[in-house]
PDB file of C-alpha atoms in Angstrom:
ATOM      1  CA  UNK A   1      -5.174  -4.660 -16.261  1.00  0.00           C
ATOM      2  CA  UNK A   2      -8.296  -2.939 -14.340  1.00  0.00           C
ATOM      3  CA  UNK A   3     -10.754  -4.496 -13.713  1.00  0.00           C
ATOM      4  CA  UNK A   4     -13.077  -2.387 -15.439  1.00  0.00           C
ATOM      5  CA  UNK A   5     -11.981  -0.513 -18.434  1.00  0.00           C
ATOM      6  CA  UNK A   6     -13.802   1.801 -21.008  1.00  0.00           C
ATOM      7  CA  UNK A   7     -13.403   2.880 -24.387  1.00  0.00           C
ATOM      8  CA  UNK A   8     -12.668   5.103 -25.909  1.00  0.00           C
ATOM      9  CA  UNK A   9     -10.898   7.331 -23.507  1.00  0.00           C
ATOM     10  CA  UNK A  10     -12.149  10.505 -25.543  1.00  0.00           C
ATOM     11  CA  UNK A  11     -15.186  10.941 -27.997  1.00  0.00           C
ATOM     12  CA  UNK A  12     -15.909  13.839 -30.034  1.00  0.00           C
ATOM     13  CA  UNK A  13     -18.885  13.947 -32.114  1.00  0.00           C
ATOM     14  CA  UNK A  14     -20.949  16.282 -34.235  1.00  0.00           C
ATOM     15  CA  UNK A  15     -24.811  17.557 -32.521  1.00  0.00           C
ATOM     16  CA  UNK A  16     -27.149  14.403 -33.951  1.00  0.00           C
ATOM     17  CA  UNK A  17     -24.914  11.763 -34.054  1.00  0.00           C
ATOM     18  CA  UNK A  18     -25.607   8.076 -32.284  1.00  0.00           C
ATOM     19  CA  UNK A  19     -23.027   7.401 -29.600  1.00  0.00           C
ATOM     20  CA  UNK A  20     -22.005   4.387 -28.202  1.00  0.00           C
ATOM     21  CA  UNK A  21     -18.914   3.668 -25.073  1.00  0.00           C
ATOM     22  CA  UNK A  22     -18.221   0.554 -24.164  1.00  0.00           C
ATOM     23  CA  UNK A  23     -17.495  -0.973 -20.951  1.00  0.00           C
ATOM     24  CA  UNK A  24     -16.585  -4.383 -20.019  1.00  0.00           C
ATOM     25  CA  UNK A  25     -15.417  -5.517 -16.912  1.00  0.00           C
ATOM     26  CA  UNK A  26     -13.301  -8.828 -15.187  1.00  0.00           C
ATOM     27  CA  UNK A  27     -14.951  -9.453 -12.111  1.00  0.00           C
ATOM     28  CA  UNK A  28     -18.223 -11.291 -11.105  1.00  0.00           C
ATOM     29  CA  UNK A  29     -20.957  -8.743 -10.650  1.00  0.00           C
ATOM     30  CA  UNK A  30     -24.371  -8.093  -9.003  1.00  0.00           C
ATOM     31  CA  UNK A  31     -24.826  -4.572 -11.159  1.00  0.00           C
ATOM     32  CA  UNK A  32     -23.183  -2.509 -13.783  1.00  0.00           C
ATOM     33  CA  UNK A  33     -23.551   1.156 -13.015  1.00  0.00           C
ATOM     34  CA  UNK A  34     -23.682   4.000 -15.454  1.00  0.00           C
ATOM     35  CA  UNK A  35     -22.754   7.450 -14.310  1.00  0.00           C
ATOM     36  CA  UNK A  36     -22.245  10.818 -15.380  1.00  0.00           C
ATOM     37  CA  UNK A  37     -19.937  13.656 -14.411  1.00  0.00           C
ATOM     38  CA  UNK A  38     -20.265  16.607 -15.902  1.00  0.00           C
ATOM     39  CA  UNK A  39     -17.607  19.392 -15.629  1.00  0.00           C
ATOM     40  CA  UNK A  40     -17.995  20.714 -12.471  1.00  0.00           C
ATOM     41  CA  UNK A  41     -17.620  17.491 -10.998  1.00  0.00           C
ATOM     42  CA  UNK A  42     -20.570  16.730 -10.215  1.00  0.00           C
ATOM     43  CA  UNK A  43     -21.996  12.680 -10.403  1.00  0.00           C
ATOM     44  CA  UNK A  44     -25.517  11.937 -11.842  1.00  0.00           C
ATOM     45  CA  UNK A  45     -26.229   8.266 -11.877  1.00  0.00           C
ATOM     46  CA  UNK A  46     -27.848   7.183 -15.061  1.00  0.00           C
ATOM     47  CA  UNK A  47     -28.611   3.646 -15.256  1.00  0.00           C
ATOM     48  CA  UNK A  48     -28.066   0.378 -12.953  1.00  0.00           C
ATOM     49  CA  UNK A  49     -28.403  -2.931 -15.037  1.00  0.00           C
ATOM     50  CA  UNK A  50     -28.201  -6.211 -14.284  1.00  0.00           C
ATOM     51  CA  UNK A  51     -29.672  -8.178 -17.244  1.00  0.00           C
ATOM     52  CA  UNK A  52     -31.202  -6.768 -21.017  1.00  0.00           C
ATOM     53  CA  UNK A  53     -31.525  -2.982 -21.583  1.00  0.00           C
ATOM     54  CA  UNK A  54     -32.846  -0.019 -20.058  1.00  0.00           C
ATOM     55  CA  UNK A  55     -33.718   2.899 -21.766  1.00  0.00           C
ATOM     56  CA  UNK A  56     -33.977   6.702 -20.176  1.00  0.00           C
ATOM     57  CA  UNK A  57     -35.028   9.570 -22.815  1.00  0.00           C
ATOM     58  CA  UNK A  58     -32.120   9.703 -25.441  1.00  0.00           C
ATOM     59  CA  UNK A  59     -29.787   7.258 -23.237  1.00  0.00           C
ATOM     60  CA  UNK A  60     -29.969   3.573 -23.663  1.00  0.00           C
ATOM     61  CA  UNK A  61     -27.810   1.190 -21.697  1.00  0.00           C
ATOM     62  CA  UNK A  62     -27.584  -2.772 -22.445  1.00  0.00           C
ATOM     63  CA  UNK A  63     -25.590  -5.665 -20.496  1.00  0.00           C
ATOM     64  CA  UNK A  64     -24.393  -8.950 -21.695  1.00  0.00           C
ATOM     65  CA  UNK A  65     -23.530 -11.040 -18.593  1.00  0.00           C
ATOM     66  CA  UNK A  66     -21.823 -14.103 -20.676  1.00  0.00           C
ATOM     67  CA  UNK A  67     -19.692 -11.598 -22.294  1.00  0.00           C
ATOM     68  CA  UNK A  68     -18.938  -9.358 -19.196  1.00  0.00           C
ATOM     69  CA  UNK A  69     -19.906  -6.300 -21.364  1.00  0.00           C
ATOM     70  CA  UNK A  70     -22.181  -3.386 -21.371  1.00  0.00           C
ATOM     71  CA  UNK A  71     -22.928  -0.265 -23.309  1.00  0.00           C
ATOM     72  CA  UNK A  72     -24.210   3.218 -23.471  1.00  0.00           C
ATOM     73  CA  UNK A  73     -25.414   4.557 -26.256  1.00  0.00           C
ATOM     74  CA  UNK A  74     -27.092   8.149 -26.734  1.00  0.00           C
ATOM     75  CA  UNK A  75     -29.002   9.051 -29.544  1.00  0.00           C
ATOM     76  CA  UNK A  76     -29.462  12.375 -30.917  1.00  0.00           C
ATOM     77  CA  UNK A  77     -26.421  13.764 -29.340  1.00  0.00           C
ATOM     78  CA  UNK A  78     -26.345  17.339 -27.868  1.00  0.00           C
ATOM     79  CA  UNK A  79     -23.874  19.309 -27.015  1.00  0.00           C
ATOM     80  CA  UNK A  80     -25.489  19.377 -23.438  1.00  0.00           C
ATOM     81  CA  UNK A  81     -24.238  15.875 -23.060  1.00  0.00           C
ATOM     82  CA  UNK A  82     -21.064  16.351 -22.845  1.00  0.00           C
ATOM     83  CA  UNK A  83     -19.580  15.226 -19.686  1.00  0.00           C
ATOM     84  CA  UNK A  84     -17.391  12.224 -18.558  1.00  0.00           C
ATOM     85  CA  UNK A  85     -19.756   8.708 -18.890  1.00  0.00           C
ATOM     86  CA  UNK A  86     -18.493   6.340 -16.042  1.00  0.00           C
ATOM     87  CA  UNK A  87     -19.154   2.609 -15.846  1.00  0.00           C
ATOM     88  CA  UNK A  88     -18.733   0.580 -12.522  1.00  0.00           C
ATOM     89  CA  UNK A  89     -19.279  -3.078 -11.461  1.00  0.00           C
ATOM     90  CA  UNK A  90     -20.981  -3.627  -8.530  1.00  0.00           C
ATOM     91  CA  UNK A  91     -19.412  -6.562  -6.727  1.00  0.00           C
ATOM     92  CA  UNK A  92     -19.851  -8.568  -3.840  1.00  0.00           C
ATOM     93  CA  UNK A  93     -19.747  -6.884  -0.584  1.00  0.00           C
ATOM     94  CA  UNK A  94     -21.823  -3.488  -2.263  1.00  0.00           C
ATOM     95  CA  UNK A  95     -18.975  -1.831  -3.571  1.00  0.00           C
ATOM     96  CA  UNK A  96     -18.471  -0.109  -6.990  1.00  0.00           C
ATOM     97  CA  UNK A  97     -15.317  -0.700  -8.929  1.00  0.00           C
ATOM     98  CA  UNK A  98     -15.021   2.274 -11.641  1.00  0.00           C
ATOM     99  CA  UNK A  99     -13.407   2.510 -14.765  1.00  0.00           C
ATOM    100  CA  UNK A 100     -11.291   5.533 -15.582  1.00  0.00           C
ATOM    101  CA  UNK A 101     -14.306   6.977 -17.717  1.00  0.00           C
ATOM    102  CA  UNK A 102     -14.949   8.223 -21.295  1.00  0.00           C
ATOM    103  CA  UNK A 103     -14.381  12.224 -21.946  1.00  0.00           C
ATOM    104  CA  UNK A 104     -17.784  13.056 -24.420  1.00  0.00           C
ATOM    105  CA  UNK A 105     -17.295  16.170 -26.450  1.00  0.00           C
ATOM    106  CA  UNK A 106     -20.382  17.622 -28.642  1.00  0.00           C
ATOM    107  CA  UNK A 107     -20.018  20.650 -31.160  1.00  0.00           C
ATOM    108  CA  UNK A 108     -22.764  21.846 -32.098  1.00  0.00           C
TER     109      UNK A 108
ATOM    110  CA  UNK B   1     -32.201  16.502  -7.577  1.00  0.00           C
ATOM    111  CA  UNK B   2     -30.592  14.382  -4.738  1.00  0.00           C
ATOM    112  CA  UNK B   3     -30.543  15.706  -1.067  1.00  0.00           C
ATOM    113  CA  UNK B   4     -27.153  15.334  -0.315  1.00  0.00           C
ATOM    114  CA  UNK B   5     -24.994  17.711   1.230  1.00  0.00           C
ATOM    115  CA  UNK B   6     -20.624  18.230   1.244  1.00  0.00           C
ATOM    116  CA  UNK B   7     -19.200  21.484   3.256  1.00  0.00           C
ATOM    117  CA  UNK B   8     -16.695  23.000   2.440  1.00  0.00           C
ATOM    118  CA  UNK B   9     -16.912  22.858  -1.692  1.00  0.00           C
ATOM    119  CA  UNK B  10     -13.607  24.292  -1.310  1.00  0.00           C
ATOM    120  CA  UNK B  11     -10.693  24.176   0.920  1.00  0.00           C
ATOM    121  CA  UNK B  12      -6.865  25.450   1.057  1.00  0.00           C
ATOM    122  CA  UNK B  13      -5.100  24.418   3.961  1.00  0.00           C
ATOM    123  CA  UNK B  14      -1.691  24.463   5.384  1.00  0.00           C
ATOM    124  CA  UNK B  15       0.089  20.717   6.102  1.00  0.00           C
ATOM    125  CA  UNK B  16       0.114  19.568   8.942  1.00  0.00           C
ATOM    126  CA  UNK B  17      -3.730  20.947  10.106  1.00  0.00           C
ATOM    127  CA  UNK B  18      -6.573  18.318  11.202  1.00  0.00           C
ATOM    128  CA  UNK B  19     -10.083  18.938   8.876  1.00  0.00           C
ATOM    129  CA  UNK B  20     -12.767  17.784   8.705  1.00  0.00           C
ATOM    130  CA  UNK B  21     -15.394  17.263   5.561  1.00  0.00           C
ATOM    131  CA  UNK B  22     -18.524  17.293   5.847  1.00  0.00           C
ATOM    132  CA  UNK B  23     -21.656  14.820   4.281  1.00  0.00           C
ATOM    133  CA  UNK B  24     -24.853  14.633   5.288  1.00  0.00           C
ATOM    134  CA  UNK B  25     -28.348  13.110   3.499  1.00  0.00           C
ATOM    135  CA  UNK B  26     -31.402  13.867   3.875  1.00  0.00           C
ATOM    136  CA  UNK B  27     -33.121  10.647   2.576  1.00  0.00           C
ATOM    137  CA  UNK B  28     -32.832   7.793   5.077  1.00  0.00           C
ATOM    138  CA  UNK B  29     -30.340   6.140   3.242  1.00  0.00           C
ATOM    139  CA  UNK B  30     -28.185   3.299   5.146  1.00  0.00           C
ATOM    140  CA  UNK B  31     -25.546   3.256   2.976  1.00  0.00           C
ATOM    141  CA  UNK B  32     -22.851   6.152   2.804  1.00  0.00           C
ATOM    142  CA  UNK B  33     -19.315   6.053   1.109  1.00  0.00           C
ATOM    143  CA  UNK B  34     -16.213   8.447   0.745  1.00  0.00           C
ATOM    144  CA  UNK B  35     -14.507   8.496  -2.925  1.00  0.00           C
ATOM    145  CA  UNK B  36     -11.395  10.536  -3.765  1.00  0.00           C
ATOM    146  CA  UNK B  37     -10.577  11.710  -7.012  1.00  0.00           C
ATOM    147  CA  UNK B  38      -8.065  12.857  -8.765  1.00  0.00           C
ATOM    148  CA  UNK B  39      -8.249  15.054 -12.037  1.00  0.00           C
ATOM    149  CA  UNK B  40      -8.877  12.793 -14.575  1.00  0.00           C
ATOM    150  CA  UNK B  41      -8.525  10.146 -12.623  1.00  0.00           C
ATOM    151  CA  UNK B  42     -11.404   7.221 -11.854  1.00  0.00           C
ATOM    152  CA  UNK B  43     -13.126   7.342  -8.435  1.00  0.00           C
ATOM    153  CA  UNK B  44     -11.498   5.551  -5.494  1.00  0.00           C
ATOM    154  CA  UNK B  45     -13.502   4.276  -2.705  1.00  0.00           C
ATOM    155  CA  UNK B  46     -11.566   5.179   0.790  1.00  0.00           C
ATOM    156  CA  UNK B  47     -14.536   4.570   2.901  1.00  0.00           C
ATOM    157  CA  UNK B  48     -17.975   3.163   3.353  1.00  0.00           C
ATOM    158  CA  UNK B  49     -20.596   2.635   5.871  1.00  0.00           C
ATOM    159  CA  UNK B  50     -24.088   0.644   5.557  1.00  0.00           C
ATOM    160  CA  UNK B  51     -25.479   2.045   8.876  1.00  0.00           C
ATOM    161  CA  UNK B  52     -24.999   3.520  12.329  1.00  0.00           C
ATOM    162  CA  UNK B  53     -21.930   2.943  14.204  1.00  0.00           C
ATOM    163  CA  UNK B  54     -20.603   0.767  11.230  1.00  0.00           C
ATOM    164  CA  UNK B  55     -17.619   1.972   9.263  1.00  0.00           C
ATOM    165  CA  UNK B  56     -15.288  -0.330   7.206  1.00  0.00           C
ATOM    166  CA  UNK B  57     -12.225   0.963   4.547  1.00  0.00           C
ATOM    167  CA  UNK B  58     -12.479   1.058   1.179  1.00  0.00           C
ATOM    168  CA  UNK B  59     -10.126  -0.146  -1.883  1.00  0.00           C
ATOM    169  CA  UNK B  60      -7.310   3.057  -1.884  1.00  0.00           C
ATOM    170  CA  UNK B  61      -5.069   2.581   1.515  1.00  0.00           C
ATOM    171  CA  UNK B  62      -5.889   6.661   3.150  1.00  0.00           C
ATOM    172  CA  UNK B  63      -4.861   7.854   6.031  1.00  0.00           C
ATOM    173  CA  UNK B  64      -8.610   9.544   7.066  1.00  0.00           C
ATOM    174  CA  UNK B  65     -10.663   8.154   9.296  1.00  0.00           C
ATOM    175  CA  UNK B  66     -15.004   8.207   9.684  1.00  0.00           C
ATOM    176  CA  UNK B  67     -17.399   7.907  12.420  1.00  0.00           C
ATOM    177  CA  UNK B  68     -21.474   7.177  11.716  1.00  0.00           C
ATOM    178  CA  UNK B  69     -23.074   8.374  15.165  1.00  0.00           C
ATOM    179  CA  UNK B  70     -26.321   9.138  13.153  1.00  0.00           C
ATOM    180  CA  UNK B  71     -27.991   8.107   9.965  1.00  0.00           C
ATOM    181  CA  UNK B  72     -27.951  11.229   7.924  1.00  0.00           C
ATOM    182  CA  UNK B  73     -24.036  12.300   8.977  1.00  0.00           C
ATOM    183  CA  UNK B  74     -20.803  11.058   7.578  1.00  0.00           C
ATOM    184  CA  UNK B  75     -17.701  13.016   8.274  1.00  0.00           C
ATOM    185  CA  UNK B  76     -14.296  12.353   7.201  1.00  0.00           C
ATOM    186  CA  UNK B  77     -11.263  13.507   9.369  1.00  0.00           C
ATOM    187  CA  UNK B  78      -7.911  14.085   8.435  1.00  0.00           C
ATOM    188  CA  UNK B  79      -5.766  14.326  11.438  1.00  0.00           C
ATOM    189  CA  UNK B  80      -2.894  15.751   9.752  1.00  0.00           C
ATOM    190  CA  UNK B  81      -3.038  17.040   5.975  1.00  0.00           C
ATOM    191  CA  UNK B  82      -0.400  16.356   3.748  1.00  0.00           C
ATOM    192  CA  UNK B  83       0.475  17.746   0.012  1.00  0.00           C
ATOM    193  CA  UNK B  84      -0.338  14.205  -1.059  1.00  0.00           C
ATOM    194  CA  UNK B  85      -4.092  14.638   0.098  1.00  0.00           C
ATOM    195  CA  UNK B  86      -4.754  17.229  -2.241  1.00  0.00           C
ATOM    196  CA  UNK B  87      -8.036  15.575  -4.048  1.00  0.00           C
ATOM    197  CA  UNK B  88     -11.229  15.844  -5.017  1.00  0.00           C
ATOM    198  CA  UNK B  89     -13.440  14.077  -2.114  1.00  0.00           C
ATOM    199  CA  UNK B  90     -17.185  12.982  -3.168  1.00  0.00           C
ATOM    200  CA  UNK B  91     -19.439  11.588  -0.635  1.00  0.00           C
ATOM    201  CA  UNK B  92     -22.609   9.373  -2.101  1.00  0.00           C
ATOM    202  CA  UNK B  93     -25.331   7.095  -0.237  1.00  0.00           C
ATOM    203  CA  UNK B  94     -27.957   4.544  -1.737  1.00  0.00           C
ATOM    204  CA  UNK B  95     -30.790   2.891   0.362  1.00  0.00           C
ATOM    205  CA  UNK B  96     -31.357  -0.178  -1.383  1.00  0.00           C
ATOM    206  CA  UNK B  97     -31.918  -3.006   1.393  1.00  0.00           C
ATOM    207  CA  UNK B  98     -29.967  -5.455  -1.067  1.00  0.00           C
ATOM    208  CA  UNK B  99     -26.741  -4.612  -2.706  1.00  0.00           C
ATOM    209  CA  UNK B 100     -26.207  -0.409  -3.336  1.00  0.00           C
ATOM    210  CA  UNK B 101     -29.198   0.412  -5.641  1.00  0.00           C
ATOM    211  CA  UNK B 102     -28.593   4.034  -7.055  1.00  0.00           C
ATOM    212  CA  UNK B 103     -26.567   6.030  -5.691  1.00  0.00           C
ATOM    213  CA  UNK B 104     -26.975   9.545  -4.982  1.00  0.00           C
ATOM    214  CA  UNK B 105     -23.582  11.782  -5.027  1.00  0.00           C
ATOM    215  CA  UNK B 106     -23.124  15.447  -3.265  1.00  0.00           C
ATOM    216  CA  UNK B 107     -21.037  17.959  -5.439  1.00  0.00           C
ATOM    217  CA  UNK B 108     -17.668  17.209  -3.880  1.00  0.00           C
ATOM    218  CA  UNK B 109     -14.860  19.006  -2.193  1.00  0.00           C
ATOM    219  CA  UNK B 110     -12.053  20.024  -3.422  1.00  0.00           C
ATOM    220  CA  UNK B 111      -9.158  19.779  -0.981  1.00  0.00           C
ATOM    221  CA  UNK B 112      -5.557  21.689  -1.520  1.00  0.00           C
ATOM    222  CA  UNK B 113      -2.982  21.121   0.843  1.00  0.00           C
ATOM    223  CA  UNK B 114      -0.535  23.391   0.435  1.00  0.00           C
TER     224      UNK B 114
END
């Protein structure tokens, strides 16, 4: 079992719809990361949370610490965000642990 | 946009040849750390660094090495490339004084070892 893990694997919506991946994780942590990777590989960083909810534009990210869970939800959905959403747990020692990521497909 | 820099993007090489990739950022940042991925795969940290002359090796056993003579430069050798190296290799640094903060990737090079 990783220690972080995602779901679902794949997403495909329709252009509008609310979105929500889920991430929870195993290990004690200091920060949950959320990045993006769109398809030419290249890593945005979107949100680092350690407590409540953050919110950036369309993309809102929450934490719940007792639960060891987070999630990312975009509203609105656009076929511009589609990309790969990756969550990671910062740990101890300021390392990331990553999960294997959630594949977001929007048709317009 | 982040200042953060990977050369080559691209790179096919026979086995057996030493390389060298490239990773340098422009922002002060202390903290520097090689990730390899493979496609579709989740990110693997090989190395990491949180400041001059200080190198230490990541979670995924590799058979590169690094070296952190100056702030802004963080090169990864391999001495001899192998088939199994063939990867995607992103380098990233964050400058938070505690923990990593954000971190700030470059666009990644993609290795083939032929």
């Amino acid at each position: 079992k990783n220690e972080v893990e995602q779901s679902p694997q794949n997403l495909t919506a329709q252009e509008g719809e609310f979105i929500t991946i889920n991430c929870s994780y195993s290990v004690g942590i200091s920060a949950l990361h959320w990045l993006q990777q769109h398809p030419g590989g290249g890593i945005v960083s979107l949100f680092m949370l350690s407590s409540g909810k953050k919110k950036h534009g369309r993309l809102i990210a929450t934490i719940n610490i007792q639960e060891k869970h987070s999630s990312l939800h975009i509203t609105a959905s656009h076929p511009r965000d589609s990309a790969v959403y990756i969550c990671a747990a910062e740990t101890s020692g300021s390392r990331l642990t990553f999960g294997e990521g959630t594949q977001l497909t929007v048709n317009p | 946009e982040a200042d953060i820099y990977q050369t080559p993007r691209y790179l096919v090489i026979g086995t057996g040849k030493k390389i060298t990739l490239e990773c340098s950022q422009t922002m002060g940042h202390d903290k520097m750390y090689w990730y390899q991925q493979d496609p579709g795969m989740e990110l693997h940290l090989i190395h990491y660094s949180y400041g001059v002359n200080s190198t230490e090796k990541g979670d995924l056993s590799s058979e590169s090495t690094v070296s952190r003579i100056r702030t802004e430069h963080f090169p990864l050798t391999l001495e001899s490339a192998r088939p199994s190296h063939t990867s995607q290799y992103l380098c990233a640094s964050s400058g938070r004084d505690r923990g990593i903060g954000e971190q700030f990737f470059g666009p990644g090079t993609r290795l083939t070892v032929l």
